[in-house]
Short mmCIF file of C-alpha atoms and ligand atoms in Angstrom, two decimals:
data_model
loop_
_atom_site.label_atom_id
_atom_site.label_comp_id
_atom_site.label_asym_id
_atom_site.label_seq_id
_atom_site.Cartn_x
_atom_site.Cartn_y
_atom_site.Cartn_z
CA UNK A 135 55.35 90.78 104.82
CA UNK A 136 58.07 92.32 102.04
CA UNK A 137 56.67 91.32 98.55
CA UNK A 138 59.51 89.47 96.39
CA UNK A 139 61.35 91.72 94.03
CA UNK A 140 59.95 91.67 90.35
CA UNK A 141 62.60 91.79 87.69
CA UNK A 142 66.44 92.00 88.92
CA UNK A 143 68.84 93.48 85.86
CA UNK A 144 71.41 90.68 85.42
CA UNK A 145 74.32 93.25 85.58
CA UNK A 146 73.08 93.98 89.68
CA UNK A 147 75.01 92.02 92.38
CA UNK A 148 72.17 89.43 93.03
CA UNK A 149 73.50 89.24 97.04
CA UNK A 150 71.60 92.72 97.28
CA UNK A 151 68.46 91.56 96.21
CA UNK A 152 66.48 90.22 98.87
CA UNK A 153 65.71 91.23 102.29
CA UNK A 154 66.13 89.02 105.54
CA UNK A 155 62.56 89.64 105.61
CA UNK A 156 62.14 88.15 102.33
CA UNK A 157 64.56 85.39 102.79
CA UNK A 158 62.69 83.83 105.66
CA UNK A 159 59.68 83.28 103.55
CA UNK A 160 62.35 80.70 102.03
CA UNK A 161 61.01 77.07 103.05
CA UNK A 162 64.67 75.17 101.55
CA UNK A 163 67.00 73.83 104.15
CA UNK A 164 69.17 76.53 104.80
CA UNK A 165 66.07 78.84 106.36
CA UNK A 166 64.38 75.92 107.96
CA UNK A 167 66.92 73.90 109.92
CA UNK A 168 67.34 76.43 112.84
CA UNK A 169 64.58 78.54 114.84
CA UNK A 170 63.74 81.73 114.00
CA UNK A 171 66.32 83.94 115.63
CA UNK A 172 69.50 81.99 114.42
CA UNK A 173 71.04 83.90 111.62
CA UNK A 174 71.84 80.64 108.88
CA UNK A 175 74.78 81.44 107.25
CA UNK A 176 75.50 77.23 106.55
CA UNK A 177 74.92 75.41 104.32
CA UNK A 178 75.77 76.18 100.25
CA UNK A 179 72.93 77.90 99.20
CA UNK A 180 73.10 81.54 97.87
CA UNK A 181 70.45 84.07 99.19
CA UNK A 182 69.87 85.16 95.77
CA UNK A 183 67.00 85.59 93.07
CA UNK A 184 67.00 83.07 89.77
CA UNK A 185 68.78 84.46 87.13
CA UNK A 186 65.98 86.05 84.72
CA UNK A 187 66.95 83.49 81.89
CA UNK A 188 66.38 80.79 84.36
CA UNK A 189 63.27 81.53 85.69
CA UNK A 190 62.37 82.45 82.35
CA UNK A 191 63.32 78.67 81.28
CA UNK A 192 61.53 77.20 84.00
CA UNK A 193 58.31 79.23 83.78
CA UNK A 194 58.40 78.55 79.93
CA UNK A 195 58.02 74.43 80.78
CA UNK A 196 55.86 74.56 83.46
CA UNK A 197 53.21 76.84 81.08
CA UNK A 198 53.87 74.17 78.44
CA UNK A 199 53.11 71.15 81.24
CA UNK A 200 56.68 70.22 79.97
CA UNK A 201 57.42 68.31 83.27
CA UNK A 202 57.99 64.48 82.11
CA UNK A 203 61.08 62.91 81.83
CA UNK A 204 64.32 64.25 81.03
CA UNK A 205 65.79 63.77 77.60
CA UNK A 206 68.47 64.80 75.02
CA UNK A 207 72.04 66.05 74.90
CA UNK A 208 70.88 69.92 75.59
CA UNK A 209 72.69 70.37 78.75
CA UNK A 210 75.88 68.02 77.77
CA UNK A 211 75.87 70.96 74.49
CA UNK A 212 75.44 73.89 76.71
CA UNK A 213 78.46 73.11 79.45
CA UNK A 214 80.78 72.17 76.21
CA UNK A 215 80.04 75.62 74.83
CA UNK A 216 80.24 77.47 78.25
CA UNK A 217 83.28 75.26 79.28
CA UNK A 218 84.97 76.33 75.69
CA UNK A 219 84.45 79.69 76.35
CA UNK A 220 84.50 80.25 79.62
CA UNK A 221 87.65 78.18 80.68
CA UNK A 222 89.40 77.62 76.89
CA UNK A 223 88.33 74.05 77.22
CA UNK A 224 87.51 72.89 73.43
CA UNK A 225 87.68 69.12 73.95
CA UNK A 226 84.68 68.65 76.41
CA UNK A 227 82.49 65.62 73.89
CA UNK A 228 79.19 65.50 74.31
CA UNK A 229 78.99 61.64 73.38
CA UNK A 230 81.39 61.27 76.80
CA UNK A 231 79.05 62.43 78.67
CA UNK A 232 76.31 60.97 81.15
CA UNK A 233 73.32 62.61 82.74
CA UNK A 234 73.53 62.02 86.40
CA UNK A 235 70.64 62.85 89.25
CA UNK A 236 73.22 65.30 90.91
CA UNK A 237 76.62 65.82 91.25
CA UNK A 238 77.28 63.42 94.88
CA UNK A 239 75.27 60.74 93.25
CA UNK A 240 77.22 61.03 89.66
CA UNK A 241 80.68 60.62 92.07
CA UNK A 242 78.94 57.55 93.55
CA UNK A 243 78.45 56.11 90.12
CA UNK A 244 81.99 56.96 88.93
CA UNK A 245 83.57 55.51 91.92
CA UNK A 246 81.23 52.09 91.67
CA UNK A 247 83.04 52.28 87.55
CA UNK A 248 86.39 52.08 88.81
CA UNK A 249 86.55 50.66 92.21
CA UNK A 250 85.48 47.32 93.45
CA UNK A 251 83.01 47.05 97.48
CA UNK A 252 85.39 47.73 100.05
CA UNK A 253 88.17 49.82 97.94
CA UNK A 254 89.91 52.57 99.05
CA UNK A 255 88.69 56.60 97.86
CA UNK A 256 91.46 58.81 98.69
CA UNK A 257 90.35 62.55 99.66
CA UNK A 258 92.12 65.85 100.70
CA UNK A 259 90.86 66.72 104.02
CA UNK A 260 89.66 68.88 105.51
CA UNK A 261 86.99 68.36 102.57
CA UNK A 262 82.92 68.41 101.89
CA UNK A 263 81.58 66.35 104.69
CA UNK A 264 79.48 64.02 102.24
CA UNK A 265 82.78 62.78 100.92
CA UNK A 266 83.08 60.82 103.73
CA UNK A 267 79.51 59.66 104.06
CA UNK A 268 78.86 58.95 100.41
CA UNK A 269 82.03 57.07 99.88
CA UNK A 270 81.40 54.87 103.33
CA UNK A 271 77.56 54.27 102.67
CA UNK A 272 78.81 52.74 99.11
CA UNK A 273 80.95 50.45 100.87
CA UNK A 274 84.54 51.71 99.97
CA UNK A 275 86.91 52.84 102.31
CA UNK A 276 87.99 56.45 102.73
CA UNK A 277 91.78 57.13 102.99
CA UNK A 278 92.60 60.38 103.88
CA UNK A 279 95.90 62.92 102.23
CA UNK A 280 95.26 66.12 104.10
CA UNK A 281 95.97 69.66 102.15
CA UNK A 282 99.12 71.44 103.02
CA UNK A 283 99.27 74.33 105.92
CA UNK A 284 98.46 76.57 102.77
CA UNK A 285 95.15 74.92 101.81
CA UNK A 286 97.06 73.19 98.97
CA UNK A 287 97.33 69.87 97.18
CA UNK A 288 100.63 68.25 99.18
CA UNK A 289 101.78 66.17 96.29
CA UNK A 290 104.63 63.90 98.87
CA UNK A 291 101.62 63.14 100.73
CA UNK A 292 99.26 62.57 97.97
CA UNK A 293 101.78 60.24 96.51
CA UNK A 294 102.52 58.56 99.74
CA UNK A 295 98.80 57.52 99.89
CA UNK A 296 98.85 56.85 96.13
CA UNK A 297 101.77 54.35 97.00
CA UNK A 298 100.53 52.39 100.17
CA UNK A 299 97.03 51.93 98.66
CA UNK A 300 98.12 50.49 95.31
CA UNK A 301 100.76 48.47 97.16
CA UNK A 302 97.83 45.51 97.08
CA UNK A 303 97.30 45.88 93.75
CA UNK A 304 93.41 46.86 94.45
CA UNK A 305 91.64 49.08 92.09
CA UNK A 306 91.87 53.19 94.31
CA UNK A 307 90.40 56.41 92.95
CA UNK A 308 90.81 60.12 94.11
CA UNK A 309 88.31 62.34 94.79
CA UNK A 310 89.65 65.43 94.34
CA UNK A 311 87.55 68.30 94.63
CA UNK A 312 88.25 71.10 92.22
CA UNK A 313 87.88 74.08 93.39
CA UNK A 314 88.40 72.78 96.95
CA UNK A 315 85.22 72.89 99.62
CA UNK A 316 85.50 74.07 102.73
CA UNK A 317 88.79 76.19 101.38
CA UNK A 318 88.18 77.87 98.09
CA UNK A 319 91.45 76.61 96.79
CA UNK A 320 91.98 76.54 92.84
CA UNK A 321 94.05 74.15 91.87
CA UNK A 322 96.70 75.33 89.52
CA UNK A 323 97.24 73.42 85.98
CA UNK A 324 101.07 72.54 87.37
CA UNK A 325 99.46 70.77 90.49
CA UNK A 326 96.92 69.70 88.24
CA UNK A 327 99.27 68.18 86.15
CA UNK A 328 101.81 66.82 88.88
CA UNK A 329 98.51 64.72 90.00
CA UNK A 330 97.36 63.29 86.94
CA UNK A 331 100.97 62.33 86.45
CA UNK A 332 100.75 60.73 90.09
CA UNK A 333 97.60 58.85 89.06
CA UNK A 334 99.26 57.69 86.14
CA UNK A 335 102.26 56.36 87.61
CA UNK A 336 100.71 54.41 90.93
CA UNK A 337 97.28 53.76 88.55
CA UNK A 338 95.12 55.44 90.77
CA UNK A 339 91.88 57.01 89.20
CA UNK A 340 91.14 60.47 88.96
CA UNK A 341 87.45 61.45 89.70
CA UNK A 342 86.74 64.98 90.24
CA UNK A 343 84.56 67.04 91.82
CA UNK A 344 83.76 70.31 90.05
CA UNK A 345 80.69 71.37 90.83
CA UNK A 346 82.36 75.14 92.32
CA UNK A 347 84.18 75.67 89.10
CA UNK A 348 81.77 78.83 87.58
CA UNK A 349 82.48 80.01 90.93
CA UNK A 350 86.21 80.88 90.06
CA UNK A 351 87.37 83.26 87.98
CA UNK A 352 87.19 82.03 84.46
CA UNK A 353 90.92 82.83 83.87
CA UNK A 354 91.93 81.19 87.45
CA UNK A 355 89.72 77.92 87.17
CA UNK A 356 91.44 74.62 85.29
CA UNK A 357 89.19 72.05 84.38
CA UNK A 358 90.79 68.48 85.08
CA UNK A 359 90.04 67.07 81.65
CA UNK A 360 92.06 69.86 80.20
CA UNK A 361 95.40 69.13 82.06
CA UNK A 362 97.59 66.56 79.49
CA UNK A 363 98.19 63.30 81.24
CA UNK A 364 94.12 63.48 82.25
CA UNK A 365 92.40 61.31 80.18
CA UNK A 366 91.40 58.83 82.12
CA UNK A 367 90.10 60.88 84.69
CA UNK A 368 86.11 61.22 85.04
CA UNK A 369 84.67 64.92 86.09
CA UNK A 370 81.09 65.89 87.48
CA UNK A 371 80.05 69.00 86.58
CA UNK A 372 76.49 71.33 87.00
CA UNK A 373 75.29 74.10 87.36
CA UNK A 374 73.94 73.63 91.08
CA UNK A 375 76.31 75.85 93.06
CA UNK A 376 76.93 78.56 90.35
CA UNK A 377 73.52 79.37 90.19
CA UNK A 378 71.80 78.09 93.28
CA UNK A 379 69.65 75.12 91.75
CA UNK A 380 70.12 72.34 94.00
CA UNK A 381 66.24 72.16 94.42
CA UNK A 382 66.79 71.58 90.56
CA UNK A 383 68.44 68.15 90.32
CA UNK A 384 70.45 67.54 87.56
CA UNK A 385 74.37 66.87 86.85
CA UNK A 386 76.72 65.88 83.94
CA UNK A 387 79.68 63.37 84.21
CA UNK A 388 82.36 63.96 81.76
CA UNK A 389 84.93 61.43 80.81
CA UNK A 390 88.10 62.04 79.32
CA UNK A 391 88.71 59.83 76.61
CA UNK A 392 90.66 57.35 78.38
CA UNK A 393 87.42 57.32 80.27
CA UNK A 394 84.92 56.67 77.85
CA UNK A 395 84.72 53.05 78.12
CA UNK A 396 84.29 52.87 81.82
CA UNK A 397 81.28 55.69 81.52
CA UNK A 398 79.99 53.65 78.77
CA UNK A 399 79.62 50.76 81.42
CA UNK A 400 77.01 53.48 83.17
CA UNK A 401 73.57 51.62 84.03
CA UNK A 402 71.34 53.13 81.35
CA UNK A 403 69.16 53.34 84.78
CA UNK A 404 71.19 56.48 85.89
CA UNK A 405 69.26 58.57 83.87
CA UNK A 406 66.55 58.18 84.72
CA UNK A 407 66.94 60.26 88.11
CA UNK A 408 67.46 64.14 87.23
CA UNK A 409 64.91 66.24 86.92
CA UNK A 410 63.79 67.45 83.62
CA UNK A 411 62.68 70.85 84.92
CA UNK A 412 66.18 70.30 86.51
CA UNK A 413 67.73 69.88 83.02
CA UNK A 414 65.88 72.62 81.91
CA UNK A 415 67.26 75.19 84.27
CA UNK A 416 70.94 73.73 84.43
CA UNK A 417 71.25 73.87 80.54
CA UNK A 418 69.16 78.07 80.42
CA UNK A 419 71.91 78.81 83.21
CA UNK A 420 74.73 77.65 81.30
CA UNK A 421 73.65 78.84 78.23
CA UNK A 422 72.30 82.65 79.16
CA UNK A 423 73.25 83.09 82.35
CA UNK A 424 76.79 84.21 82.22
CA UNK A 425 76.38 87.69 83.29
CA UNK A 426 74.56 87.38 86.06
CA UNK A 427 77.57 85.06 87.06
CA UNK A 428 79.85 87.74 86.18
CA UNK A 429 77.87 89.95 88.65
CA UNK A 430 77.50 87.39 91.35
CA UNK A 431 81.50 86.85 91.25
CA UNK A 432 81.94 90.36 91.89
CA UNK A 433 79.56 90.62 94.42
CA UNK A 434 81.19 87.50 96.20
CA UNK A 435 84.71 89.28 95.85
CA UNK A 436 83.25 92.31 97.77
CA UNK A 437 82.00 90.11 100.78
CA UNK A 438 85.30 88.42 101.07
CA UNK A 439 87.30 91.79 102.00
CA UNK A 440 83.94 92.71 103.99
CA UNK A 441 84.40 89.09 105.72
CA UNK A 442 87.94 90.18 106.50
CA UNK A 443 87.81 93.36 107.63
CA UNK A 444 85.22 93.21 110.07
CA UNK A 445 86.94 89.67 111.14
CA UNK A 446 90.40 91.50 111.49
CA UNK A 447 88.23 94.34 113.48
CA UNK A 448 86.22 92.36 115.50
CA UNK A 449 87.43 88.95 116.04
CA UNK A 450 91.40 89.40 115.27
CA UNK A 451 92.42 86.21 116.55
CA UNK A 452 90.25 84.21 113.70
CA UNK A 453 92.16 83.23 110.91
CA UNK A 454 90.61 83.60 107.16
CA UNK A 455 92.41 83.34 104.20
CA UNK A 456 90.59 84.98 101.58
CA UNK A 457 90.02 82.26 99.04
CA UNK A 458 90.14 82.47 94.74
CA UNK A 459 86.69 80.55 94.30
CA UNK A 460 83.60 79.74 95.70
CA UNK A 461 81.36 81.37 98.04
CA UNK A 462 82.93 79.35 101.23
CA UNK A 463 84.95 81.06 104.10
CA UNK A 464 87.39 78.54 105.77
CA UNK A 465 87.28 80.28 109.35
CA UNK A 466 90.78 78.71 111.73
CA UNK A 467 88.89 79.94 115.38
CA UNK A 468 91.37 77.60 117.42
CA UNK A 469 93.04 80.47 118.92
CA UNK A 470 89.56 81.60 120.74
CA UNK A 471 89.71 78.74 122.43
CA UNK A 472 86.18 77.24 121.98
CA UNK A 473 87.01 73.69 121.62
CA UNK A 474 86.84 71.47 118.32
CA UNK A 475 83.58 72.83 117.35
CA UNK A 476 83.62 76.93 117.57
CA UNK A 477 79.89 76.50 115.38
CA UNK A 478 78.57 75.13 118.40
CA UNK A 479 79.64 77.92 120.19
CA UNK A 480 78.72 80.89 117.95
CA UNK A 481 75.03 79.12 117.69
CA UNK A 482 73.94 78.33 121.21
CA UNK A 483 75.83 82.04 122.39
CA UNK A 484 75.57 84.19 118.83
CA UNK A 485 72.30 83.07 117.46
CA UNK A 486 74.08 82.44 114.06
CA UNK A 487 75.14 79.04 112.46
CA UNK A 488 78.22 78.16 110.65
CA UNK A 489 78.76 74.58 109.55
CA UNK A 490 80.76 72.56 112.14
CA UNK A 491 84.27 71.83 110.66
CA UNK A 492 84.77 68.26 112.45
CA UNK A 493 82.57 66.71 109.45
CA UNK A 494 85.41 67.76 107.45
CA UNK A 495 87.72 65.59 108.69
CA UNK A 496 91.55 65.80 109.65
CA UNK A 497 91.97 69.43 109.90
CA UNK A 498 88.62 70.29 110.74
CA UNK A 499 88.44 70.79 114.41
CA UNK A 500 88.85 74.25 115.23
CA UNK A 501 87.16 75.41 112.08
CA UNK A 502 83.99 76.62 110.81
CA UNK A 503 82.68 77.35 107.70
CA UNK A 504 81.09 80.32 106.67
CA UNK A 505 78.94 80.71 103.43
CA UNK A 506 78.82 84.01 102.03
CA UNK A 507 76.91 84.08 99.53
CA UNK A 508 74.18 86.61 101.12
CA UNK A 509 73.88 89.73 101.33
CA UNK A 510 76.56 92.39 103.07
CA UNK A 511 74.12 93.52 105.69
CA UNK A 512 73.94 89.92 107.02
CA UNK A 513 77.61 88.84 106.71
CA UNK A 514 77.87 91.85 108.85
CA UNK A 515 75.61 90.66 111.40
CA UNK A 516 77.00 87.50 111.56
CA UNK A 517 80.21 88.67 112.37
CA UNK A 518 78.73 91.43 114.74
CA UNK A 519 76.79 87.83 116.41
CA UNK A 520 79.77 85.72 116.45
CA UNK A 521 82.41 88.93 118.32
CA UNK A 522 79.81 89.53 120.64
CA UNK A 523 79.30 85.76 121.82
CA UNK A 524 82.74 85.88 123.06
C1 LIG B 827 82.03 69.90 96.57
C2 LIG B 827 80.57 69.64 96.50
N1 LIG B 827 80.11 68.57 95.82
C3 LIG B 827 78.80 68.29 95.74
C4 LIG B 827 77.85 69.10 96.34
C5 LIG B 827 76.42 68.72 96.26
O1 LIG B 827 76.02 68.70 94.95
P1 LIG B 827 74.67 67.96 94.52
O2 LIG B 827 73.57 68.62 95.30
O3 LIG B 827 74.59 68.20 93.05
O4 LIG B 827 74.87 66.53 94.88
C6 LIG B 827 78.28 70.23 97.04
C7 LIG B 827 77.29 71.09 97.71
O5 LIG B 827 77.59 72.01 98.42
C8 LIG B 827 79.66 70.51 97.13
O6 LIG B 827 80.12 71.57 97.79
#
């Protein structure tokens, strides 16, 4: 068996760290869910080591036996510095924020502040499958504004569905997610703008999903809160996908200050759930681990033009729109003709597994979605798996 690598420089491309052979040692969903021989290239986790300040972090506590409950404002001060200087965003306040157990259960919460049982969540589809299970399990009702042809926000039908759902005079909120999952879209601060102005005319509330945002280029990325004509809107934030800790539980809500009242009405409760260790690791990554971002983001821009190359090479008729952000490929296979779920395909005949794309709702069928946030040699292989299943 490979040993693990011992200390990775945080200006390396952390995709080229670890081995296939040391990546199946992995016992976290992503390695586990399929046998052996299926190349897992699913669900969004990163095959890449801690960042050293990280696992420094998390080393540090567990030496100390610092494993009780979390406390403090640490983490709420370390994503208003890194949000300041990362994105030009100097009005992020610590004392409107919340600590939430993770970033689907902090929407939950939001959405239970400013909708009543049985309200309507509007959503761009297609969009992260637990949008549509979260919002449903709550009890609210999921209405859906699909994204444009070009992966974008379609503002006449955003405000068509802002319009027919207000029409009762019920309480609605948007989940928008920002930067968009399955697509990689980054919303622009004119769309961003054009919606909270939406919101603000049909009184729809904004709650946002930005758990991808360190995933964007800092210069592309436009934090919700930031846009004028925002602050009411409520924004979940961590550092979960940027630096792969979603063993790590721990998120942040952040209201605007139209907001604050309505996160004030937060069951004290809610805290209760994250992870100290979590908290620990969240606030070390936002507070040291910027380079190794840096180097991740570069190492994710490579594997896009790898993705599309060998894609245009090997399987020309698949459609993939290199995306701005995350580490998601949005793959249109509907010209190969496999039917509304290609992932089934490519598993049972390629040995590899994409997520499905009919979780995603309207728009899905025909798609899967890629994660490549792994190393070259296996995006390779995938692709090399998926041609020759045809
Ligand atoms: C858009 C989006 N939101 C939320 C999550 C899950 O975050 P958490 O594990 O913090 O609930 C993911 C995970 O991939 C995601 O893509």
């Amino acid at each position: 068996m490979e040993s693990l690598p011992e200390h990775i420089s945080e200006n390396v491309n952390p995709l080229r760290a670890l081995s296939l052979d040391v990546l199946r040692q992995r016992t976290s969903e992503k390695w586990r869910a399929y046998p052996e021989d299926v190349l897992p290239v699913w669900v969004a986790e990163m095959d890449v080591p801690l960042a050293e300040p990280i696992a420094r972090a998390i080393i540090d506590a567990v030496r100390l036996g610092d494993t009780g409950y979390a406390s403090g404002t640490g983490y709420a001060r370390a994503l208003a510095d890194f949000a300041a200087k990362r994105w030009n965003w100097h009005t992020l306040a610590v004392e409107r924020t919340a600590i939430v157990p993770d970033v689907m259960l902090g929407v939950v919460e939001m959405l239970k502040l400013v909708t009543d049982p049985g309200g309507r969540v509007i959503v761009n589809s297609p969009v992260y499958p637990p949008f549509f299970m979260f919002v449903t399990h709550m009890d609210r009702q999921i209405v859906e504004a699909p994204l444009g042809a070009d992966h974008r926000i379609d503002l006449d039908v955003l405000e068509t569905a802002f319009r027919t759902t207000t029409a009762t005079g019920e309480r609605v909120a948007y989940l928008l997610c920002s930067p968009h999952n399955p697509t990689g879209t980054v919303h622009t601060e004119a769309e961003l703008a054009a919606v909270a102005a939406l919101a603000a005319e049909y009184g729809v509330r904004v709650v946002v999903d930005e758990i991808h945002a360190p995933l964007a280029p800092p210069d592309v990325f436009v934090p919700y809160l930031r846009v004028p004509g925002a602050a009411n809107g409520l924004s979940l934030m961590s550092a979960s996908k940027g630096w792969n800790l979603a063993g790590l539980k721990a998120a942040l809500a952040v209201a605007g200050p139209g907001a604050a009242d309505d996160l004030a009405r937060l069951p004290v409760e809610v805290a209760d759930g994250p992870s100290h260790v979590g908290v620990i690791a969240h606030t070390a990554a936002l507070r040291d681990g910027a380079a190794w971002l840096d180097a991740l983001l570069a190492g994710l821009a490579e594997n896009r033009r790898l993705l599309a190359r060998l894609l245009a090479e090997q399987l020309p008729s698949v459609r993939y729109t290199p995306a701005e952000s995350t580490y998601l490929a949005w793959l249109d296979c509907r010209e190969l003709g496999l039917g509304d779920s290609p992932a089934t395909h490519f598993l049972d005949r390629g040995r590899v597994a994409l997520t499905c794309g009919t979780g995603f709702g309207t728009g899905g069928a025909g798609h899967a979605r890629f994660n490549l946030a792994t190393h070259p040699d296996i995006v390779a292989e995938a692709v090399r798996r998926m041609a020759a299943s045809i």
